[in-house]
Every structure is written in structure tokens, then in C-alpha cells.
Coordinates of C-alpha atoms in Angstrom, one line a residue:
Chain A
M1 CA 68.8 72.1 65.5
Q2 CA 68.7 72.4 69.2
E3 CA 67.9 75.7 70.9
F4 CA 67.6 76.7 74.6
Q5 CA 67.6 79.8 76.7
Y6 CA 69.9 80.5 79.7
K7 CA 69.9 83.3 82.2
I8 CA 73.4 84.5 83.3
T9 CA 73.7 84.3 87.1
D10 CA 77.4 84.9 87.5
P11 CA 77.8 88.4 89.0
E12 CA 80.6 89.3 86.6
G13 CA 78.8 88.1 83.4
I14 CA 80.7 86.3 80.6
H15 CA 84.0 87.8 81.5
A16 CA 87.4 86.6 80.1
R17 CA 88.0 83.4 82.1
P18 CA 84.5 81.8 81.6
A19 CA 84.5 83.0 78.0
G20 CA 87.8 81.2 77.5
L21 CA 86.4 78.0 79.1
L22 CA 83.2 78.3 77.0
V23 CA 85.3 78.5 73.8
K24 CA 87.2 75.4 74.9
A25 CA 84.1 73.5 75.6
A26 CA 82.5 74.6 72.3
K27 CA 85.6 73.7 70.3
A28 CA 85.4 70.1 71.6
C29 CA 82.0 69.8 69.9
A30 CA 81.6 69.1 66.2
S31 CA 78.4 71.1 65.8
S32 CA 78.3 74.8 65.2
I33 CA 77.2 76.7 68.3
T34 CA 75.9 80.2 68.2
I35 CA 75.0 82.4 71.1
A36 CA 72.5 85.2 70.7
K37 CA 71.7 88.1 72.9
D38 CA 69.5 91.1 72.1
G39 CA 69.7 90.4 68.4
K40 CA 73.5 90.1 68.4
K41 CA 74.9 86.7 67.5
G42 CA 78.3 85.2 68.2
D43 CA 80.1 82.0 67.3
A44 CA 80.8 80.2 70.6
K45 CA 84.1 79.0 69.2
K46 CA 85.4 82.5 68.8
I47 CA 86.5 84.3 72.0
F48 CA 86.2 87.8 70.7
A49 CA 82.7 87.2 69.4
I50 CA 81.6 85.8 72.8
M51 CA 83.2 88.5 74.8
G52 CA 81.8 91.0 72.3
L53 CA 78.3 90.1 73.3
G54 CA 78.9 91.7 76.7
A55 CA 76.5 89.4 78.5
K56 CA 76.0 90.4 82.0
Q57 CA 74.3 89.0 85.1
G58 CA 70.5 88.7 84.5
D59 CA 70.9 88.8 80.7
E60 CA 69.1 86.0 78.8
I61 CA 71.1 84.3 76.1
T62 CA 69.9 81.9 73.4
V63 CA 72.1 79.0 72.5
I64 CA 71.6 77.5 69.0
V65 CA 73.4 74.2 68.3
E66 CA 73.4 72.7 64.8
G67 CA 75.3 69.6 63.5
E68 CA 75.8 65.9 63.8
D69 CA 76.4 65.8 67.6
E70 CA 73.9 68.5 68.3
E71 CA 72.0 66.7 71.1
K72 CA 75.1 65.8 73.0
A73 CA 76.7 69.2 72.3
A74 CA 73.6 71.1 73.6
Q75 CA 73.7 69.1 76.8
T76 CA 77.4 69.8 77.2
I77 CA 77.0 73.5 76.8
E78 CA 74.0 73.7 79.0
A79 CA 75.8 71.8 81.7
F80 CA 78.8 74.1 81.3
L81 CA 76.7 77.3 81.6
K82 CA 75.0 76.1 84.7
E83 CA 78.2 75.3 86.4
N84 CA 80.2 78.3 85.3
L85 CA 77.9 81.2 84.5
Chain B
M1 CA 123.8 124.0 66.1
Q2 CA 120.5 123.9 68.0
T3 CA 120.3 124.4 71.8
I4 CA 117.1 123.4 73.6
F5 CA 116.5 124.1 77.2
G6 CA 114.8 121.8 79.7
K7 CA 114.9 121.1 83.4
S8 CA 118.0 119.4 84.8
V9 CA 117.5 116.5 87.3
F10 CA 121.1 115.6 87.5
G11 CA 124.3 117.5 86.7
G12 CA 127.2 116.5 84.6
I13 CA 128.0 116.5 80.9
A14 CA 127.3 113.8 78.3
I15 CA 128.7 113.8 74.8
G16 CA 127.5 111.4 72.2
K17 CA 125.0 110.4 69.6
I18 CA 121.2 110.8 70.1
S19 CA 119.0 107.7 70.1
V20 CA 115.3 108.5 69.9
Y21 CA 113.4 105.9 72.0
K22 CA 110.0 105.1 70.6
K23 CA 107.4 102.9 72.1
G24 CA 106.6 99.7 70.3
E25 CA 103.3 100.8 68.9
Q26 CA 104.8 103.8 67.2
Q27 CA 107.3 101.7 65.2
V28 CA 104.7 100.2 62.9
K29 CA 105.2 101.4 59.3
R30 CA 102.8 100.9 56.4
V31 CA 104.7 99.1 53.7
K32 CA 103.5 97.6 50.4
V33 CA 104.4 93.9 49.9
E34 CA 104.7 92.0 46.7
D35 CA 104.5 88.4 47.9
T36 CA 101.4 88.5 50.1
Q37 CA 101.4 84.7 50.6
E38 CA 104.9 84.9 52.1
E39 CA 103.8 87.8 54.2
I40 CA 100.9 85.8 55.6
E41 CA 103.2 83.0 56.3
R42 CA 105.6 85.4 58.1
F43 CA 102.7 86.5 60.2
H44 CA 101.8 82.9 61.1
R45 CA 105.4 82.1 62.1
A46 CA 105.3 85.1 64.4
K47 CA 102.0 84.1 65.8
E48 CA 103.1 80.5 66.5
E49 CA 106.2 81.9 68.3
A50 CA 103.9 84.2 70.3
I51 CA 101.7 81.3 71.3
K52 CA 104.7 79.3 72.3
Q53 CA 105.8 82.2 74.6
L54 CA 102.4 82.5 76.1
Q55 CA 102.3 78.7 76.7
G56 CA 105.6 79.0 78.5
L57 CA 104.2 81.9 80.6
Y58 CA 101.0 79.9 81.3
E59 CA 102.9 76.8 82.5
K60 CA 105.1 78.9 84.7
A61 CA 102.2 80.8 86.1
V62 CA 100.3 77.6 86.9
K63 CA 103.2 76.4 89.0
E64 CA 103.7 79.8 90.8
V65 CA 100.3 81.4 91.2
G66 CA 97.9 78.7 90.4
E67 CA 95.5 77.8 87.6
S68 CA 93.0 80.6 88.0
S69 CA 95.6 83.4 87.9
A70 CA 97.3 81.7 85.0
A71 CA 94.2 81.5 82.9
I72 CA 94.8 85.0 81.4
F73 CA 97.7 83.6 79.3
E74 CA 95.5 80.8 78.0
I75 CA 92.9 83.5 77.0
H76 CA 95.6 85.5 75.3
Q77 CA 96.4 82.4 73.3
M78 CA 92.8 81.9 72.3
M79 CA 92.6 85.6 71.2
M80 CA 95.6 85.0 68.9
E81 CA 93.9 82.0 67.4
D82 CA 90.5 83.7 67.1
E83 CA 89.2 83.2 63.6
D84 CA 87.9 86.7 63.2
Y85 CA 91.1 88.2 64.4
L86 CA 93.2 86.0 62.0
D87 CA 90.8 86.7 59.1
S88 CA 91.1 90.4 59.5
I89 CA 94.9 90.3 59.5
E90 CA 95.1 88.0 56.5
N91 CA 92.6 90.0 54.7
I92 CA 94.5 93.3 55.1
I93 CA 97.7 91.6 54.0
S94 CA 96.2 90.0 50.9
S95 CA 93.6 92.5 49.7
Q96 CA 95.6 95.6 50.4
Q97 CA 99.0 94.1 49.8
L98 CA 100.3 95.5 53.1
N99 CA 102.9 94.3 55.6
A100 CA 102.0 92.0 58.5
E101 CA 103.0 94.6 61.1
Y102 CA 100.5 97.1 59.7
A103 CA 97.8 94.4 59.4
V104 CA 98.3 93.4 63.1
A105 CA 98.3 96.9 64.4
T106 CA 95.1 97.9 62.4
T107 CA 93.3 94.8 63.5
S108 CA 94.4 95.3 67.1
D109 CA 93.0 98.9 67.0
N110 CA 89.7 97.7 65.6
F111 CA 89.2 94.9 68.1
A112 CA 90.4 97.1 71.0
S113 CA 87.9 99.8 70.0
M114 CA 85.1 97.2 70.0
F115 CA 85.9 96.5 73.7
S116 CA 86.5 100.1 74.7
S117 CA 83.1 101.1 73.3
M118 CA 81.2 98.6 75.4
D119 CA 79.2 100.0 78.3
D120 CA 80.8 97.8 80.9
D121 CA 83.9 98.9 82.8
Y122 CA 85.3 95.3 82.9
M123 CA 84.9 94.8 79.2
K124 CA 86.4 98.3 78.4
E125 CA 89.6 97.1 80.1
R126 CA 89.8 94.1 77.8
A127 CA 91.0 96.4 75.1
A128 CA 94.3 96.3 76.9
D129 CA 94.4 92.5 76.4
V130 CA 93.9 92.8 72.7
R131 CA 96.7 95.4 72.5
D132 CA 99.0 93.2 74.7
V133 CA 98.4 90.2 72.5
S134 CA 99.1 92.2 69.3
E135 CA 102.1 93.9 70.8
R136 CA 103.6 90.5 71.5
I137 CA 103.2 89.5 67.8
L138 CA 104.5 92.8 66.7
S139 CA 107.6 92.6 68.7
I140 CA 108.3 89.2 67.3
L141 CA 107.7 90.5 63.8
N142 CA 110.0 93.4 64.4
G143 CA 112.7 91.2 65.9
E144 CA 112.6 89.2 62.7
S145 CA 112.8 92.0 60.2
K146 CA 114.8 94.6 62.1
D147 CA 118.5 94.1 62.1
T148 CA 119.4 97.0 64.4
V149 CA 118.8 96.6 68.1
Q150 CA 118.0 99.8 69.9
T151 CA 121.5 101.2 70.3
Q152 CA 124.8 99.6 69.4
E153 CA 127.0 102.2 71.0
A154 CA 126.4 104.2 74.2
A155 CA 124.0 107.0 73.4
I156 CA 121.9 109.9 74.7
I157 CA 118.4 108.5 75.1
V158 CA 115.7 111.0 73.9
A159 CA 112.1 110.0 74.6
D160 CA 108.7 111.4 75.3
D161 CA 108.7 109.9 78.8
L162 CA 109.8 106.6 80.1
A163 CA 107.7 104.2 82.2
P164 CA 109.6 102.3 85.0
S165 CA 109.0 99.1 83.0
E166 CA 110.7 100.7 80.0
T167 CA 113.7 102.0 81.9
V168 CA 114.4 98.6 83.4
Q169 CA 114.6 97.1 80.0
L170 CA 117.3 99.6 78.8
D171 CA 120.8 98.3 78.8
K172 CA 122.3 100.8 81.3
E173 CA 125.8 100.4 80.0
K174 CA 124.6 102.0 76.8
V175 CA 122.9 105.1 78.3
L176 CA 125.0 108.3 78.5
S177 CA 122.1 110.6 79.4
F178 CA 118.3 110.8 79.5
V179 CA 116.4 113.7 77.8
T180 CA 112.6 113.5 78.0
V181 CA 109.9 115.8 76.6
H182 CA 107.7 115.1 79.6
G183 CA 108.2 113.8 83.1
S184 CA 108.8 115.5 86.5
T185 CA 111.8 115.9 88.7
N186 CA 110.5 113.0 90.8
S187 CA 109.7 110.7 88.0
H188 CA 111.5 107.3 87.7
T189 CA 113.6 108.4 84.8
A190 CA 114.9 111.2 87.1
I191 CA 115.6 108.8 90.0
L192 CA 117.3 106.3 87.7
A193 CA 119.5 109.0 86.2
R194 CA 120.6 110.0 89.7
T195 CA 121.3 106.4 90.6
M196 CA 123.4 106.0 87.6
G197 CA 125.1 109.4 88.1
I198 CA 124.4 110.6 84.6
P199 CA 123.1 114.0 83.4
A200 CA 119.4 114.0 82.7
L201 CA 116.9 116.6 81.5
I202 CA 113.1 116.6 81.7
G203 CA 110.5 118.9 80.1
T204 CA 112.8 119.4 77.1
P205 CA 110.8 120.1 73.8
V206 CA 112.9 118.0 71.5
A207 CA 111.4 116.7 68.2
L208 CA 111.2 112.9 68.5
D209 CA 112.0 112.0 64.9
E210 CA 114.6 111.4 62.3
T211 CA 115.8 115.0 62.4
V212 CA 117.6 114.3 65.7
D213 CA 118.1 110.6 65.7
G214 CA 121.7 109.6 65.4
K215 CA 122.9 113.2 65.5
M216 CA 125.9 114.3 67.7
A217 CA 124.9 116.2 70.8
V218 CA 126.0 117.4 74.2
V219 CA 123.8 117.3 77.3
D220 CA 124.7 120.0 79.9
G221 CA 123.2 118.9 83.2
M222 CA 124.4 122.1 84.9
K223 CA 122.7 124.6 82.6
G224 CA 119.9 122.2 81.7
C225 CA 120.2 122.1 78.0
I226 CA 120.9 119.8 75.1
C227 CA 123.0 121.1 72.3
I228 CA 122.3 119.2 69.0
E229 CA 125.1 119.2 66.4
P230 CA 127.4 121.5 68.4
D231 CA 130.0 123.6 66.5
E232 CA 133.6 122.8 67.0
E233 CA 134.2 125.5 69.5
T234 CA 131.3 124.5 71.7
L235 CA 132.3 120.8 71.5
A236 CA 135.8 121.6 72.5
M237 CA 134.6 123.7 75.4
Y238 CA 132.4 120.8 76.7
Q239 CA 135.2 118.2 76.2
Q240 CA 137.4 120.4 78.4
K241 CA 134.6 120.7 81.0
K242 CA 134.0 117.0 81.0
K243 CA 137.7 116.4 81.6
E244 CA 137.6 118.7 84.6
E245 CA 134.6 116.9 85.9
T246 CA 136.4 113.6 85.7
E247 CA 139.3 115.0 87.6
K248 CA 137.0 116.2 90.3
K249 CA 135.5 112.8 90.5
Q250 CA 138.9 111.3 90.9
L251 CA 139.6 113.7 93.8
L252 CA 136.5 112.4 95.5
Q253 CA 137.9 108.9 95.2
T254 CA 140.6 109.9 97.6
L255 CA 137.9 110.0 100.2
K256 CA 137.4 106.3 99.8
G257 CA 138.1 104.3 103.0
K258 CA 137.7 107.4 105.2
E259 CA 135.1 107.6 107.9
N260 CA 131.9 109.7 107.8
I261 CA 132.7 111.8 110.8
T262 CA 132.4 115.5 111.5
L263 CA 135.3 117.7 112.7
D264 CA 133.9 117.5 116.2
G265 CA 133.6 113.7 116.1
R266 CA 130.0 112.9 115.3
K267 CA 129.6 109.8 113.1
I268 CA 126.9 109.0 110.7
M269 CA 126.2 105.9 108.5
V270 CA 126.1 106.6 104.8
Y271 CA 124.4 103.9 102.8
A272 CA 123.4 103.4 99.2
N273 CA 120.0 103.2 97.5
I274 CA 119.8 100.7 94.7
G275 CA 117.2 99.4 92.4
D276 CA 118.9 96.4 90.8
T277 CA 121.8 94.0 91.5
K278 CA 123.5 95.7 88.5
D279 CA 124.0 98.8 90.7
L280 CA 126.3 96.9 93.1
A281 CA 129.4 97.8 91.2
M282 CA 128.6 101.5 91.8
V283 CA 128.0 100.8 95.4
L284 CA 131.4 99.2 95.9
Q285 CA 133.2 101.9 93.8
N286 CA 131.7 104.6 96.0
D287 CA 132.5 102.9 99.2
A288 CA 129.0 102.7 100.7
G289 CA 128.7 101.6 104.3
G290 CA 125.8 99.3 103.4
I291 CA 122.6 99.3 101.4
G292 CA 120.0 101.5 102.9
L293 CA 117.3 100.9 100.4
F294 CA 117.1 98.0 97.9
R295 CA 113.9 98.7 95.8
S296 CA 112.7 95.1 95.3
E297 CA 109.9 96.1 92.9
F298 CA 112.4 96.1 90.0
L299 CA 112.3 92.3 90.3
Y300 CA 108.6 92.5 89.6
L301 CA 108.6 95.3 87.0
E302 CA 111.0 93.7 84.6
K303 CA 109.0 90.6 84.3
D304 CA 105.7 89.5 82.6
T305 CA 104.7 87.4 85.6
Y306 CA 105.4 87.1 89.4
P307 CA 109.1 86.5 90.2
T308 CA 109.4 83.1 91.9
E309 CA 110.9 82.5 95.3
E310 CA 114.1 81.1 93.8
E311 CA 114.5 84.1 91.4
Q312 CA 114.1 86.5 94.3
L313 CA 116.4 84.5 96.5
K314 CA 119.1 84.6 93.9
A315 CA 118.9 88.4 93.7
Y316 CA 118.9 88.9 97.5
K317 CA 121.6 86.4 98.0
T318 CA 123.8 88.2 95.5
V319 CA 123.4 91.5 97.3
A320 CA 124.0 90.0 100.7
E321 CA 127.1 88.2 99.6
T322 CA 128.5 91.1 97.6
M323 CA 128.1 93.4 100.6
A324 CA 130.0 90.8 102.7
G325 CA 128.5 91.3 106.2
K326 CA 127.5 95.0 105.7
R327 CA 123.9 95.7 106.3
V328 CA 121.5 95.4 103.4
I329 CA 118.1 96.8 103.8
I330 CA 115.6 95.4 101.4
R331 CA 112.2 97.1 101.0
T332 CA 109.4 94.7 100.3
L333 CA 107.3 95.2 97.2
D334 CA 106.3 98.8 96.7
I335 CA 104.1 98.5 93.6
G336 CA 101.0 100.5 92.7
A337 CA 100.6 104.3 92.1
D338 CA 103.1 105.2 89.4
K339 CA 104.8 101.8 89.4
Q340 CA 102.6 99.3 87.6
A341 CA 103.0 95.7 86.3
D342 CA 100.2 94.5 84.1
Y343 CA 100.1 91.0 85.6
F344 CA 99.1 92.3 89.0
E345 CA 95.9 93.3 87.3
L346 CA 95.4 96.2 89.6
E347 CA 92.2 98.1 89.1
K348 CA 92.4 101.6 87.8
E349 CA 92.1 104.1 90.6
E350 CA 91.0 107.7 90.8
N351 CA 93.8 108.5 93.1
P352 CA 96.5 105.9 92.9
A353 CA 99.0 107.6 95.2
M354 CA 96.5 107.1 98.0
G355 CA 95.3 103.8 96.6
C356 CA 96.0 100.1 96.8
R357 CA 99.8 100.1 96.8
A358 CA 102.9 98.8 98.7
I359 CA 102.0 97.1 102.0
R360 CA 98.3 97.3 101.2
I361 CA 98.8 95.0 98.2
C362 CA 101.0 92.7 100.4
L363 CA 98.4 92.5 103.1
T364 CA 95.5 91.9 100.7
R365 CA 97.4 89.4 98.7
P366 CA 99.4 87.5 101.3
E367 CA 100.5 84.8 98.9
I368 CA 102.6 87.3 97.0
F369 CA 104.0 88.8 100.2
K370 CA 104.8 85.3 101.6
T371 CA 106.8 84.4 98.6
Q372 CA 108.9 87.5 99.0
L373 CA 109.3 87.0 102.8
R374 CA 110.4 83.4 102.3
A375 CA 113.1 84.5 99.8
L376 CA 114.2 87.3 102.2
F377 CA 114.5 85.0 105.2
R378 CA 116.3 82.3 103.2
A379 CA 118.8 85.0 101.8
S380 CA 119.5 86.2 105.3
A381 CA 121.5 83.0 105.9
Y382 CA 124.1 84.5 103.5
G383 CA 124.6 88.0 104.9
K384 CA 123.3 90.8 107.1
I385 CA 119.8 91.4 105.6
A386 CA 117.2 93.7 107.1
V387 CA 113.7 94.0 105.8
M388 CA 111.7 97.2 105.5
Y389 CA 108.0 97.6 105.0
P390 CA 106.7 100.6 103.0
M391 CA 103.6 102.8 103.4
I392 CA 102.9 102.0 107.1
T393 CA 100.1 104.0 108.7
S394 CA 99.1 101.9 111.8
I395 CA 100.2 99.5 114.5
E396 CA 97.6 97.0 113.2
E397 CA 99.5 96.7 109.9
I398 CA 102.6 95.8 111.8
R399 CA 100.8 93.2 113.8
K400 CA 99.4 91.7 110.6
I401 CA 102.8 91.6 109.1
K402 CA 104.3 90.0 112.2
T403 CA 101.6 87.3 112.0
I404 CA 102.5 86.5 108.4
V405 CA 106.2 86.6 109.2
E406 CA 105.7 84.0 112.0
E407 CA 103.7 81.8 109.5
V408 CA 106.6 82.0 107.0
K409 CA 109.2 81.1 109.7
T410 CA 107.1 78.2 110.9
E411 CA 106.7 76.9 107.4
L412 CA 110.4 77.2 106.6
K413 CA 111.2 75.4 109.8
E414 CA 108.8 72.6 109.1
Q415 CA 110.1 72.2 105.6
G416 CA 113.7 72.0 107.0
I417 CA 114.8 75.0 104.8
A418 CA 117.7 77.0 106.2
F419 CA 117.1 80.7 107.0
G420 CA 118.6 83.4 109.1
D421 CA 117.1 86.0 111.4
L422 CA 116.8 89.5 110.2
E423 CA 116.1 93.0 111.5
Q424 CA 112.7 94.4 110.6
G425 CA 112.0 98.1 110.1
I426 CA 109.5 100.3 108.5
M427 CA 109.4 103.2 106.1
I428 CA 108.2 106.4 107.7
E429 CA 106.5 108.1 104.7
T430 CA 103.1 109.0 105.8
P431 CA 102.2 111.8 108.2
A432 CA 100.2 109.2 110.1
A433 CA 103.4 107.2 110.8
V434 CA 105.2 110.3 112.0
M435 CA 102.4 111.2 114.4
I436 CA 102.5 107.7 116.0
S437 CA 106.2 107.1 115.6
D438 CA 106.5 106.8 119.4
L439 CA 104.2 103.8 119.3
L440 CA 105.6 102.3 116.1
A441 CA 109.2 102.6 117.5
K442 CA 108.3 100.0 120.1
E443 CA 107.3 97.5 117.5
V444 CA 110.3 97.5 115.1
D445 CA 114.1 97.6 114.9
F446 CA 114.6 100.8 112.9
F447 CA 112.9 103.6 110.9
S448 CA 113.8 104.8 107.5
I449 CA 112.2 108.1 106.4
G450 CA 111.1 108.1 102.8
T451 CA 111.1 111.9 102.2
N452 CA 109.7 111.8 98.6
D453 CA 106.4 110.3 99.7
L454 CA 106.4 112.0 103.1
T455 CA 106.7 115.4 101.4
Q456 CA 104.0 114.6 98.8
Y457 CA 101.6 113.5 101.5
T458 CA 102.5 116.3 104.0
L459 CA 102.2 119.1 101.4
A460 CA 99.4 117.4 99.5
I461 CA 101.3 117.8 96.3
D462 CA 101.3 115.1 93.6
R463 CA 105.0 114.5 92.7
Q464 CA 104.1 113.2 89.3
N465 CA 102.6 116.6 88.3
P466 CA 105.2 118.8 86.7
K467 CA 103.0 121.8 86.9
L468 CA 103.3 121.7 90.7
D469 CA 107.1 121.8 90.8
E470 CA 106.9 125.5 91.8
F471 CA 104.8 124.7 94.9
Y472 CA 106.9 121.6 95.8
N473 CA 109.3 122.8 98.5
P474 CA 111.2 119.8 99.9
H475 CA 112.8 122.1 102.6
H476 CA 109.3 123.0 103.9
E477 CA 109.4 123.5 107.7
A478 CA 106.6 121.0 108.1
V479 CA 108.7 118.2 106.5
L480 CA 111.7 119.1 108.5
R481 CA 109.7 119.0 111.7
M482 CA 108.3 115.6 110.7
I483 CA 111.8 114.2 110.3
A484 CA 112.9 115.7 113.7
M485 CA 110.0 114.2 115.5
T486 CA 110.5 110.8 113.9
V487 CA 114.2 110.7 114.9
E488 CA 113.4 111.9 118.5
N489 CA 110.8 109.2 119.0
A490 CA 113.1 106.5 117.5
H491 CA 115.9 107.4 120.0
K492 CA 113.5 107.4 122.9
A493 CA 112.6 103.8 122.1
G494 CA 116.3 103.0 121.6
I495 CA 116.1 102.3 117.9
W496 CA 117.9 104.1 115.0
A497 CA 116.4 106.3 112.3
G498 CA 117.7 107.1 108.8
I499 CA 116.6 108.9 105.7
C500 CA 116.4 107.1 102.4
G501 CA 114.6 109.7 100.2
E502 CA 116.1 112.2 97.8
L503 CA 116.4 114.7 100.6
G504 CA 119.2 112.6 102.2
A505 CA 121.5 113.6 99.4
D506 CA 120.7 117.3 99.7
T507 CA 124.0 118.6 101.0
S508 CA 122.4 121.9 102.0
L509 CA 120.5 120.0 104.7
T510 CA 123.3 117.6 105.8
K511 CA 124.2 119.8 108.8
T512 CA 120.5 120.1 109.8
F513 CA 120.2 116.3 109.7
L514 CA 123.4 115.8 111.7
K515 CA 122.0 118.2 114.4
M516 CA 118.7 116.3 114.5
G517 CA 120.7 113.2 115.3
V518 CA 119.8 111.3 112.1
D519 CA 121.7 108.0 112.3
E520 CA 121.9 107.1 108.7
L521 CA 121.6 108.7 105.3
S522 CA 121.0 106.5 102.3
V523 CA 121.6 108.1 98.9
S524 CA 122.3 107.2 95.3
P525 CA 125.8 105.7 95.0
G526 CA 127.1 108.7 93.1
N527 CA 126.2 111.0 96.0
I528 CA 128.1 109.0 98.7
L529 CA 131.5 110.6 98.4
P530 CA 130.3 114.2 97.9
L531 CA 128.2 113.7 101.1
R532 CA 131.2 112.3 102.9
K533 CA 133.2 115.4 101.9
I534 CA 130.5 117.7 103.4
I535 CA 130.2 115.6 106.6
R536 CA 134.0 115.7 107.1
E537 CA 134.0 119.5 106.7
T538 CA 131.2 120.1 109.2
D539 CA 131.7 121.2 112.7
L540 CA 128.6 121.0 114.9
S541 CA 130.3 122.5 118.0
Q542 CA 130.8 125.8 116.2
E543 CA 127.1 126.5 115.9
Q544 CA 124.3 127.5 118.3

């Protein structure tokens, strides 16, 4: 299992467009990817779950990656977050 | 026989069957199904079709507005394929043995309420995306299962109220009359009815259900009532009245080909207002001298995405060619306020009538404006096109427009695309524009006074609010002085000034306008000949 924290810097938070891109990126990975915020958890491959977290600028999210390609997947998602959110 | 009174927005008599218009979301019925597996498959077929539609919209949008604006359609696709969303729908179908429509509508409500309960304005609005996605699937499901399309024969449309986007989708050949429970005299349903020259009522408390759907009825636009299931005597009386009305109309036809000239020789141009190329037949039938107002926003409202340059060009070219050298004034995009298109993604405003609308959108999103201007300049190679900009309040706006116009012309020239030159005018519909009309007149080729908005802004009365109808006095001295001042300043600068609002068709003011020196009146096609009759009976030398 891989786990890391990330602080949202995008002024609009995880709004529709980046949420869509995140789901796309997550779906390309074989591992299961879960995003947690304030006790709420969402599957990163499901757009409603991700948008439902309501993550805003300044919020800290926890990313949990589990599966055969977890190392690579965690890197991919971290890079994605840094670039887009 | 049941007679219900409302407020008439256009006279005349319509006799026919009632068709109750219901919005998509109201059509969902809860039905038990036997074969839940087949029902789930039916849902999946509809969903696949919906995704295909969205993919098409996405590809089109990428080409036209670019990747980032098109992304919304991709997100909509993802929403449709979201596992939780699909699970919920399949669950309702299989565990409760209910139909796919009900399952989609219920799931849609649940997911939408998840968003609307979030404490973030942006996320709250995403509830609309969920509904939009679900509506798309629902309409495909309905299309599959329902064998009757809205109305097969021409009917009296009875509705709660109709949004502009809904009225554009109605097949106008099949509408005898509009009767709405809500709406105000200046709503779009009312304006549309006047354009089509059909009787219409608003504020009519009709029950919108099976008790009236399909029943025979008479709409009396003079008295302002609808008579449901009229007895034989009443029906015969109305048939007679309708016949007389038709004869009167034929008499007006004898005025075709005659000049718009008063007894003492003063001429005035009488043009037509249209909202669609389909209105052109009415324009020709009623012998309009030109088109004084072509509301281009209908091109935008009837679509799910921005109309392309080619699509716009086609519409403008059709109008220019049909009018064969007569002047065609096309108003640039006047969206916002009460005319909304989802894909513009306009923010909700406290006060939309004074918000980001018309030229303000064009100047803040020049790429949309440029596409329209390119289409207009290209179309002007096929006829006498004039362009008119709405909601002007300052000289600076005109300067900005001119800069964009120059860019468009340079681009067209560089690309070797043929285009003609066109007259450029502005709408005078804000008190600000009236007050500086002397300055504005030096910048443009003509003025057209939009009396609906000018009255609303001058009297500070919201024209969408039916409760204010009693305060709304279109003959207010302040409005008439505004018009007189605009015309005077136009003439001082050597340009012409017309009226394209509803007031232009008010025959009780025709003489007043003629005296002011108004050069042009642009009215609904159905009002052209009655107006010509009044003008030809007027003698200005007899007064004063």
C-alpha cells in the first residue's frame, strides 16, 4: 500500500474539469486508488465520488493506492495532482 | 362547457384540440416491470446512445470552441459511466421491479441533491449537470417507448410557462394558439405569438392534466378566454367570427404593394421583426419593406453548443437572398437575462436584466462575437445586410466593437474569403444611450429603438414580473420623450432612426411617431398591413 498527502493549491478546488482528468488518470492504473478528506473517502475512478468530496483550495487530501502497480500509480497520481491541482 | 379567463397578448380566434405541454421531467411515470433484465438492458442501450451523442457534441465543441470548453461533454460522459450512478439505477430496476425512466429520475434526484447540499456555490451548480445528463438518457428512453410525438395535428398548446428554448423546439406549423398559466405580456411566449399572429393567453388558470388534454376548445384572443368543450351554439358563433376575421385579413391583403405614405405625403419604412428563417414566409406574405430586426439568438438557443460560423452564414445568407436586395438588419447575440443557453455557462446573477448580457457577453468573450461577425460579413456578399449591436451604453463600447470588426475584416482579407461591407447601427434601449445619442450618432450608421427594454429601464419595472403589469405604462411620457430625443439627435447627425420594439406596432401611437419624424417602424409580420392601413389614413397637415 502506498499513501501520501497532498494540499490542494488550485483556487477552484477539485472542480469538474480536473475531477474528470483525475478519473481518467486513475482509470489508467490497475491499482485501486482512494482519496480521503476529513474522514470522507472516495474512489478516484468514480467522478461523482471525487466531486462529492468537495475538496477546496487549502484542503489536505490523503491518497491511498493499493494493487500490483501501486508504486508507479502513486507516482502518476502525485505528478498529476501537482500539475493540475 | 367550461370558460376560463386569462390575459390576452394577441387577438384572434383559434379552434382546435388542446395539447398539454409538459416538461421532460414531469413525464416520468412509475411503472412495474416484469422482465427486469430486459429493462436494465433497455437502460444500457439508452445510455450508450446518450454517450454517443455526447461524444459527437464533444468532438464538435473541440473543433469550434477548443479543448477546455469542450471538456464538459467529456465529464458528462464520465458521469453516465460512473459506477455508483449505474449501480443505483440498476438496483432500483432489479430490486424494486420498476421501469428504467423512474430509476434514472430517482437516481438523478439523489445525486443532484448530494451536490445541492454542498456548502460550495460551484458544487451546488453541478446538480444541474447531473440533471442534464439524466434528462438526456430520459429523452432517449422516452423516444424509444413513446409512439406519439407531441402533437400530430395542429393544436392549442396549454402549458405552465414556456422557456425560449422550449418555444424554439415547437413545430410552429402545429401551433394554433398558446395558453399559459404563468408568464407576462412581455414574455417570449407572448412575443412569439405576436410574431406568428396567433391568439395567445397568459395568466390562465387551466388544469394541466388529462382532464383537458385532447379536448376541443376555442381560444378567444379578444375577450381573453379559453372555452373548453364548447356547446354547439358557442362553437357555431366562434366559427362565424373566425370566418369574418379571415375576410378582414383578406381585405388587408389588398394593401399589398401599396406605399407606406400618409395622406399629406410623408413616407415611412415599415419593416418586419423575425426570430428565425422560418418566419420569412410571413415576411413576404405581409409585404415587408425589409427586416428591421432579426433576432440572431435563436440560432444559439435552439442548440446544445455554439453555432458554427458556417451554420450562421447559412441562416444569414438565406435571409439576405430571400429579401433580394432589401435591407436586412441582424442584431448580434442578445443572450443573458431571460434568454439562457446552458452551454454559455453564465453565472447566476442577482439582477440578470442589468447583468452580463448582450454586447457585454460579446465584448468579454470576443471569440464568440468574432465567429458571428465573420458570418455576418461573409453573408453581406449575398444581399443588403446591416448589423446592429444591442445594449449599448457608451462610446467606448462602440470603439471596442470597431476594433474587433477591423480585426475580423483583416483576417477575412488575409484568408482570401469573400465578404461585403455592411451598415452598422446600434440599439437604443438604455436611458444612457438616449442621453448621449448626439455623441453615438456620430459613430454609427443608424439607430433602432428597442422600446421593450428602454421602457423597462426607464420606468425601473421588470418586464418579466406579471404583478407589475398595472404599473407598466408603455405610453409613459418619459418613454415618448426618450424616443423623440433619440430621433432628433439622429437627424442632426444625418443618420436615420427606427423603432423595433413592441411599441412600433401600437397603432394608437403611429401618428405620434410620424410627427416625431421616426424613419422606420419594425413590427411583427402580422402587424405590417394593419399599420400600413393606419399610415395611409393619417393626415399630419390637419393637426397642430
